[in-house]
Coordinates of C-alpha atoms in Angstrom, one line a residue:
Chain A
M1 CA 0.1 0.4 0.1
N2 CA 2.0 3.3 -1.1
I3 CA 0.7 7.5 -0.5
V4 CA 2.1 9.5 -3.0
E5 CA 4.4 13.3 -2.7
V6 CA 1.6 15.7 -4.2
S7 CA 5.0 17.6 -4.9
T8 CA 6.8 15.6 -6.8
G9 CA 4.2 12.4 -7.8
D10 CA 6.2 10.1 -5.9
I11 CA 5.4 7.1 -4.5
F12 CA 6.1 6.1 -0.7
P13 CA 5.2 2.4 1.2
I14 CA 3.4 3.1 4.1
E15 CA 1.9 0.8 6.6
V16 CA -1.2 0.4 8.6
L17 CA -1.1 -0.3 12.6
P18 CA -2.5 -0.5 15.6
V19 CA -1.9 2.8 17.8
D20 CA -0.2 2.3 20.8
Q21 CA -0.9 2.9 24.5
S22 CA 2.5 5.5 24.7
D23 CA 0.7 7.1 21.2
Y24 CA -2.0 9.0 22.6
T25 CA 0.7 11.3 23.9
S26 CA 0.9 12.5 20.6
L27 CA -2.2 12.9 19.3
S28 CA -2.7 16.6 19.6
K29 CA -6.4 17.9 18.6
A30 CA -4.7 20.5 16.7
R31 CA -3.0 18.0 14.2
Y32 CA -5.2 15.0 14.2
F33 CA -8.5 17.4 14.3
F34 CA -10.8 14.9 16.7
D35 CA -10.2 14.0 20.8
W36 CA -8.4 10.8 20.0
K37 CA -7.4 10.4 23.5
A38 CA -11.6 9.6 23.8
E39 CA -10.7 6.5 21.7
R40 CA -8.2 4.7 23.6
S41 CA -10.4 1.6 24.7
E42 CA -11.2 1.5 21.0
E43 CA -9.8 -0.3 18.0
V44 CA -7.8 2.5 16.6
Y45 CA -5.5 2.5 13.5
K46 CA -2.6 4.7 12.6
L47 CA -1.5 4.9 9.3
V48 CA 2.5 5.9 8.9
L49 CA 5.9 5.6 6.6
K50 CA 6.9 2.4 6.0
G51 CA 9.7 2.3 9.0
Q52 CA 9.0 5.6 10.3
R53 CA 6.8 7.1 13.7
D54 CA 5.3 10.0 12.2
I55 CA 1.2 8.9 11.7
L56 CA -0.3 11.1 9.2
G57 CA -3.6 9.9 10.2
L58 CA -6.0 8.0 12.2
V59 CA -8.9 5.5 11.9
S60 CA -11.4 4.6 14.9
V61 CA -13.4 1.9 14.3
E62 CA -16.4 -0.1 16.2
R63 CA -16.3 -4.4 14.3
I64 CA -20.9 -5.2 15.2
P65 CA -20.8 -8.7 13.7
T66 CA -24.4 -9.0 14.2
E67 CA -24.1 -7.3 11.0
F68 CA -21.5 -8.7 9.5
R69 CA -20.5 -4.7 9.9
I70 CA -17.5 -2.6 10.8
H71 CA -18.8 1.5 11.9
I72 CA -16.1 4.2 10.8
R73 CA -16.6 6.0 14.1
L74 CA -14.2 9.3 13.6
L75 CA -11.2 8.6 10.4
T76 CA -9.0 11.8 10.1
V77 CA -5.8 12.8 8.2
S78 CA -2.9 15.0 9.6
K79 CA -3.2 18.5 10.2
E80 CA -0.7 19.2 6.9
N81 CA -2.0 16.7 4.6
K82 CA -5.3 18.5 4.3
G83 CA -6.6 21.0 1.8
S84 CA -5.2 22.4 -1.4
G85 CA -2.2 22.6 0.5
K86 CA -1.7 18.7 1.7
T87 CA 2.3 16.1 1.7
Y88 CA 0.9 13.3 0.9
D89 CA -3.1 12.3 -1.0
D90 CA -4.4 8.9 -1.0
I91 CA -4.5 8.5 3.3
A92 CA -7.9 8.6 4.0
G93 CA -8.3 6.1 1.1
N94 CA -5.7 3.5 2.6
L95 CA -7.2 4.1 6.0
I96 CA -10.7 3.1 4.1
A97 CA -9.1 0.6 2.2
H98 CA -7.0 -1.3 5.4
V99 CA -10.8 -1.8 7.3
V100 CA -12.2 -2.8 4.2
K101 CA -10.1 -6.0 4.5
I102 CA -10.6 -6.8 7.9
A103 CA -14.2 -6.6 6.8
V104 CA -13.7 -8.7 4.0
T105 CA -11.6 -11.5 5.9
D106 CA -13.9 -11.5 8.8
Y107 CA -17.2 -11.9 7.0
G108 CA -16.5 -12.7 3.3
P109 CA -19.4 -12.6 1.3
L110 CA -21.4 -10.4 4.0
A111 CA -18.8 -7.1 4.5
C112 CA -19.9 -4.4 4.8
V113 CA -18.4 -1.7 6.0
S114 CA -20.1 2.1 7.5
L115 CA -19.4 6.1 8.1
R116 CA -21.7 8.5 8.6
P117 CA -19.8 11.4 7.1
K118 CA -21.5 15.4 7.1
S119 CA -24.0 15.9 3.8
S120 CA -22.0 18.6 2.6
V121 CA -19.0 15.3 1.9
A122 CA -21.4 12.8 1.7
Q123 CA -21.1 12.8 -1.7
H124 CA -17.2 12.8 -2.3
Y125 CA -17.1 9.8 -0.9
I126 CA -19.6 8.3 -2.3
Q127 CA -17.8 9.1 -5.9
K128 CA -14.1 8.3 -4.8
Y129 CA -15.1 5.3 -2.8
N130 CA -19.0 4.4 -5.0
M131 CA -20.4 3.7 -1.2
K132 CA -24.1 3.2 -1.2
V133 CA -26.7 5.5 0.6
S134 CA -28.9 3.9 3.4
G135 CA -30.9 7.0 5.1
I136 CA -27.9 9.3 5.8
T137 CA -25.2 6.4 6.3
L138 CA -23.1 5.5 3.6
S139 CA -22.4 1.9 3.3
V140 CA -19.9 -0.3 1.1
E141 CA -20.0 -4.1 0.8
V142 CA -19.9 -6.6 -2.5
P143 CA -19.1 -7.0 -5.7
E144 CA -17.4 -2.6 -4.2
I145 CA -15.6 -3.3 -1.9
I146 CA -13.3 -6.0 -3.7
D147 CA -13.2 -2.9 -6.1
L148 CA -11.6 -0.5 -3.1
I149 CA -9.3 -3.5 -1.7
N150 CA -7.3 -4.1 -4.8
Q151 CA -7.7 0.1 -5.3
Y152 CA -5.3 0.5 -2.7
D153 CA -4.0 -3.3 -1.9
H154 CA -1.1 -3.2 -4.2
D155 CA 3.5 -3.0 -3.8
Chain B
M1 CA -15.2 41.3 8.7
T2 CA -14.7 38.4 6.9
N3 CA -13.7 35.9 10.7
K4 CA -11.6 32.5 9.4
H5 CA -13.5 30.7 12.2
N6 CA -16.3 30.6 10.3
K7 CA -14.3 29.0 7.7
I8 CA -16.3 26.2 6.7
N9 CA -13.9 23.1 5.6
V10 CA -15.4 21.6 3.0
D11 CA -11.7 18.8 2.2
P12 CA -13.6 15.8 2.5
E13 CA -10.7 13.7 3.9
Y14 CA -10.2 15.9 6.7
G15 CA -11.7 14.1 8.6
V16 CA -15.4 12.5 9.4
D17 CA -16.8 12.3 12.8
S18 CA -19.3 9.4 12.2
R19 CA -19.4 8.3 16.1
Y20 CA -23.3 7.1 17.2
T21 CA -24.9 9.6 19.3
S22 CA -27.7 8.0 20.9
S23 CA -28.6 3.9 21.6
K24 CA -31.5 4.9 19.5
E25 CA -30.0 6.9 16.6
R26 CA -27.7 3.0 16.4
V27 CA -30.6 0.3 16.4
D28 CA -32.5 3.1 13.1
D29 CA -29.1 3.2 11.5
A30 CA -28.6 -0.3 11.8
V31 CA -32.0 -1.2 10.7
A32 CA -32.5 1.4 7.8
L33 CA -29.2 -0.6 6.6
M34 CA -29.8 -3.3 6.6
Q35 CA -32.9 -3.6 5.2
A36 CA -31.7 -1.9 2.4
R37 CA -28.2 -3.9 1.9
L38 CA -30.7 -7.4 2.2
E39 CA -32.3 -5.8 -1.5
R40 CA -29.0 -5.1 -2.5
M41 CA -28.1 -9.0 -1.9
K42 CA -30.7 -9.7 -3.1
N43 CA -28.9 -9.1 -6.5
L44 CA -25.4 -10.3 -6.3
S45 CA -24.6 -13.2 -9.3
K46 CA -22.1 -16.5 -7.7
E47 CA -19.3 -14.1 -9.8
E48 CA -19.7 -11.8 -7.3
I49 CA -19.9 -13.9 -4.3
L50 CA -16.8 -16.0 -5.6
R51 CA -14.8 -13.4 -5.9
A52 CA -15.6 -11.9 -2.2
K53 CA -14.8 -15.8 -1.3
L54 CA -11.6 -15.5 -3.0
M55 CA -10.8 -12.7 -1.6
Q56 CA -11.1 -13.3 1.4
L57 CA -9.2 -16.7 1.2
K58 CA -6.3 -14.9 0.2
L59 CA -6.2 -11.7 3.0
K60 CA -6.3 -14.4 5.2
M61 CA -3.7 -16.5 4.2
E62 CA -1.6 -12.9 4.1
N63 CA -2.5 -12.3 7.8
Y64 CA -1.7 -16.2 8.5
L65 CA 2.1 -15.1 7.0
R66 CA 2.3 -12.7 9.4
G67 CA 1.5 -14.3 12.6
E68 CA -1.6 -12.3 12.5
A69 CA -4.1 -15.6 12.2
G70 CA -4.9 -15.4 16.3
E71 CA -6.4 -17.9 17.9
Q72 CA -8.0 -20.5 14.7
Q73 CA -6.0 -23.6 14.2
I74 CA -5.4 -22.9 10.6
H75 CA -3.0 -25.2 8.5
F76 CA -2.0 -25.8 4.5
A77 CA -5.0 -28.0 4.5
Y78 CA -7.0 -24.8 6.2
F79 CA -6.8 -22.7 3.1
L80 CA -6.2 -25.6 0.0
A81 CA -10.2 -26.8 1.5
T82 CA -11.7 -23.6 1.9
Y83 CA -10.1 -22.7 -1.9
V84 CA -11.0 -25.6 -3.5
D85 CA -14.5 -25.3 -1.5
A86 CA -15.4 -21.7 -2.4
L87 CA -15.6 -22.4 -6.2
Y88 CA -16.4 -26.2 -6.3
T89 CA -19.3 -28.1 -5.6
K90 CA -17.8 -31.5 -5.3
R91 CA -14.3 -31.6 -4.5
S92 CA -13.7 -34.3 -6.6
E93 CA -14.2 -31.9 -9.7
F94 CA -11.0 -30.2 -8.6
A95 CA -8.8 -33.3 -8.2
M96 CA -10.1 -33.8 -11.9
D97 CA -8.8 -30.6 -13.2
I98 CA -5.6 -31.1 -11.7
N99 CA -5.5 -34.5 -12.4
V100 CA -5.3 -35.9 -8.9
T101 CA -7.2 -38.5 -7.1
P102 CA -10.5 -37.3 -4.9
V103 CA -8.6 -40.3 -2.4
F104 CA -5.0 -38.1 -2.1
L105 CA -7.4 -34.9 -2.5
S106 CA -9.5 -36.0 0.7
Q107 CA -6.2 -37.6 2.4
V108 CA -4.6 -34.0 2.1
I109 CA -7.5 -32.5 3.2
N110 CA -8.3 -34.5 5.9
R111 CA -4.2 -33.6 7.2
H112 CA -3.5 -37.4 6.3
R113 CA -1.0 -37.3 4.1
E114 CA 1.9 -34.7 3.2
P115 CA 1.0 -32.6 -0.1
K116 CA 4.1 -33.3 -3.0
E117 CA 5.8 -31.1 -5.0
E118 CA 4.2 -31.5 -8.2
F119 CA 0.5 -31.1 -6.1
I120 CA 1.8 -28.0 -4.5
L121 CA 2.8 -27.0 -8.2
K122 CA -0.5 -27.5 -9.5
L123 CA -2.6 -25.6 -7.1
M124 CA 0.2 -22.6 -7.7
L125 CA -1.5 -23.0 -11.1
H126 CA -4.8 -23.8 -11.0
S127 CA -4.7 -20.6 -8.4
E128 CA -3.7 -18.4 -11.1
K129 CA -6.4 -19.2 -13.5
A130 CA -9.2 -19.0 -10.7
F131 CA -7.9 -15.2 -9.3
K132 CA -6.9 -13.9 -12.7
G133 CA -9.3 -11.1 -12.8
I134 CA -10.1 -11.1 -9.6
S135 CA -7.2 -9.6 -7.4
D136 CA -3.3 -10.0 -7.7
F137 CA -3.1 -13.1 -5.9
Q138 CA 0.7 -14.0 -5.8
K139 CA 0.7 -18.1 -6.4
K140 CA 4.0 -18.8 -4.2
V141 CA 1.8 -17.9 -1.7
W142 CA 1.1 -21.2 -1.2
Y143 CA 4.3 -22.5 -1.3
Q144 CA 5.5 -19.7 1.0
V145 CA 1.6 -21.3 3.5
Y146 CA 3.2 -24.9 3.4
F147 CA 6.4 -24.2 4.7
H148 CA 5.0 -21.5 7.4
E149 CA 2.6 -23.6 8.9
K150 CA 6.1 -26.2 8.7
L151 CA 8.3 -24.3 10.4
C152 CA 5.7 -23.0 12.9
D153 CA 5.3 -27.3 14.0
T154 CA 8.8 -27.6 14.4
M155 CA 9.4 -24.4 16.3
A156 CA 6.4 -25.0 18.6
S157 CA 7.6 -28.9 19.1
Q158 CA 11.3 -28.2 20.3
D159 CA 10.8 -29.5 23.8
K160 CA 10.3 -32.6 21.9
W161 CA 13.1 -32.1 19.7
G162 CA 15.6 -29.9 21.2
P163 CA 17.2 -32.7 23.9
E164 CA 17.8 -35.7 21.9
I165 CA 19.2 -33.5 18.7
E166 CA 21.9 -31.7 21.1
K167 CA 22.5 -34.0 22.7
Q168 CA 24.3 -34.4 18.9
V169 CA 26.3 -30.8 18.1
K170 CA 28.8 -29.1 19.8
L171 CA 30.6 -26.5 18.6
S172 CA 34.2 -26.7 17.8
E173 CA 36.6 -25.2 19.8
S174 CA 38.5 -24.4 16.9
I175 CA 35.9 -22.1 15.7
L176 CA 35.5 -19.7 19.1
G177 CA 39.1 -19.1 19.1

């Protein structure tokens, strides 16, 4: 899995790893937009450049096995990777792809990943990740969920 | 006068907060979503279901090689059975496709005998064809899974083979200088 440095177009390999408890001391609201310390007891993953420690993005998830679903609670990129002057692209996509891989591993053909973005940005997620709309919830399931994995899962 | 704090952040990928704020919200969301999903699932084709099953197998094999198999007792034969059952209604049909006897295949799947090298080579080539158009599947994964199991079994049983083998192994003083 890779991200792209926007200014050069260079590709860098990344890793998505579980967040260590010691990571939370550096997860400031100023850089990561939300109170990530409140997610300490949740299942949280971090995206880093391979072999490096600096956290470029985070995702917190909730597994709902009875529904064969993983719900994305919180998702963010770091401040310097937001907006038109971002350093790297594809951080959020890789985090979503990581969650999607967990869902397919556990739930196979019944896998579903959901999230509830604000209406102002929902269309972006519908178009970029081929998500379906159910009320105010967006979700990705088979077959689009497989395409999403293939889109991001390459070296 | 403009106030920069009133500027709406329109970058959709800076973050999403989709935490449920109440049990009612969670339940209502679950019901609506499941109803919609059930409708969509009715229209899934056999090919789409097969793609998902093979992708699931691929991801499980990759997790196994990374040591992330969890509590399950997983081994080469488990992945082989999962692969065959995803593609075929009868295992004997798979046996015919790779030119082995159904008895041999059954013995390998039930771990009564070791797969021969030729069998693993056939499995590699078969899966290369099966995964074509579905996912980037490295056929060498079958060999990696097979030897990973051997390695794990060997290291897990070191208490049994260690003492006897240790008696036969020494490091000459000349090497130590």
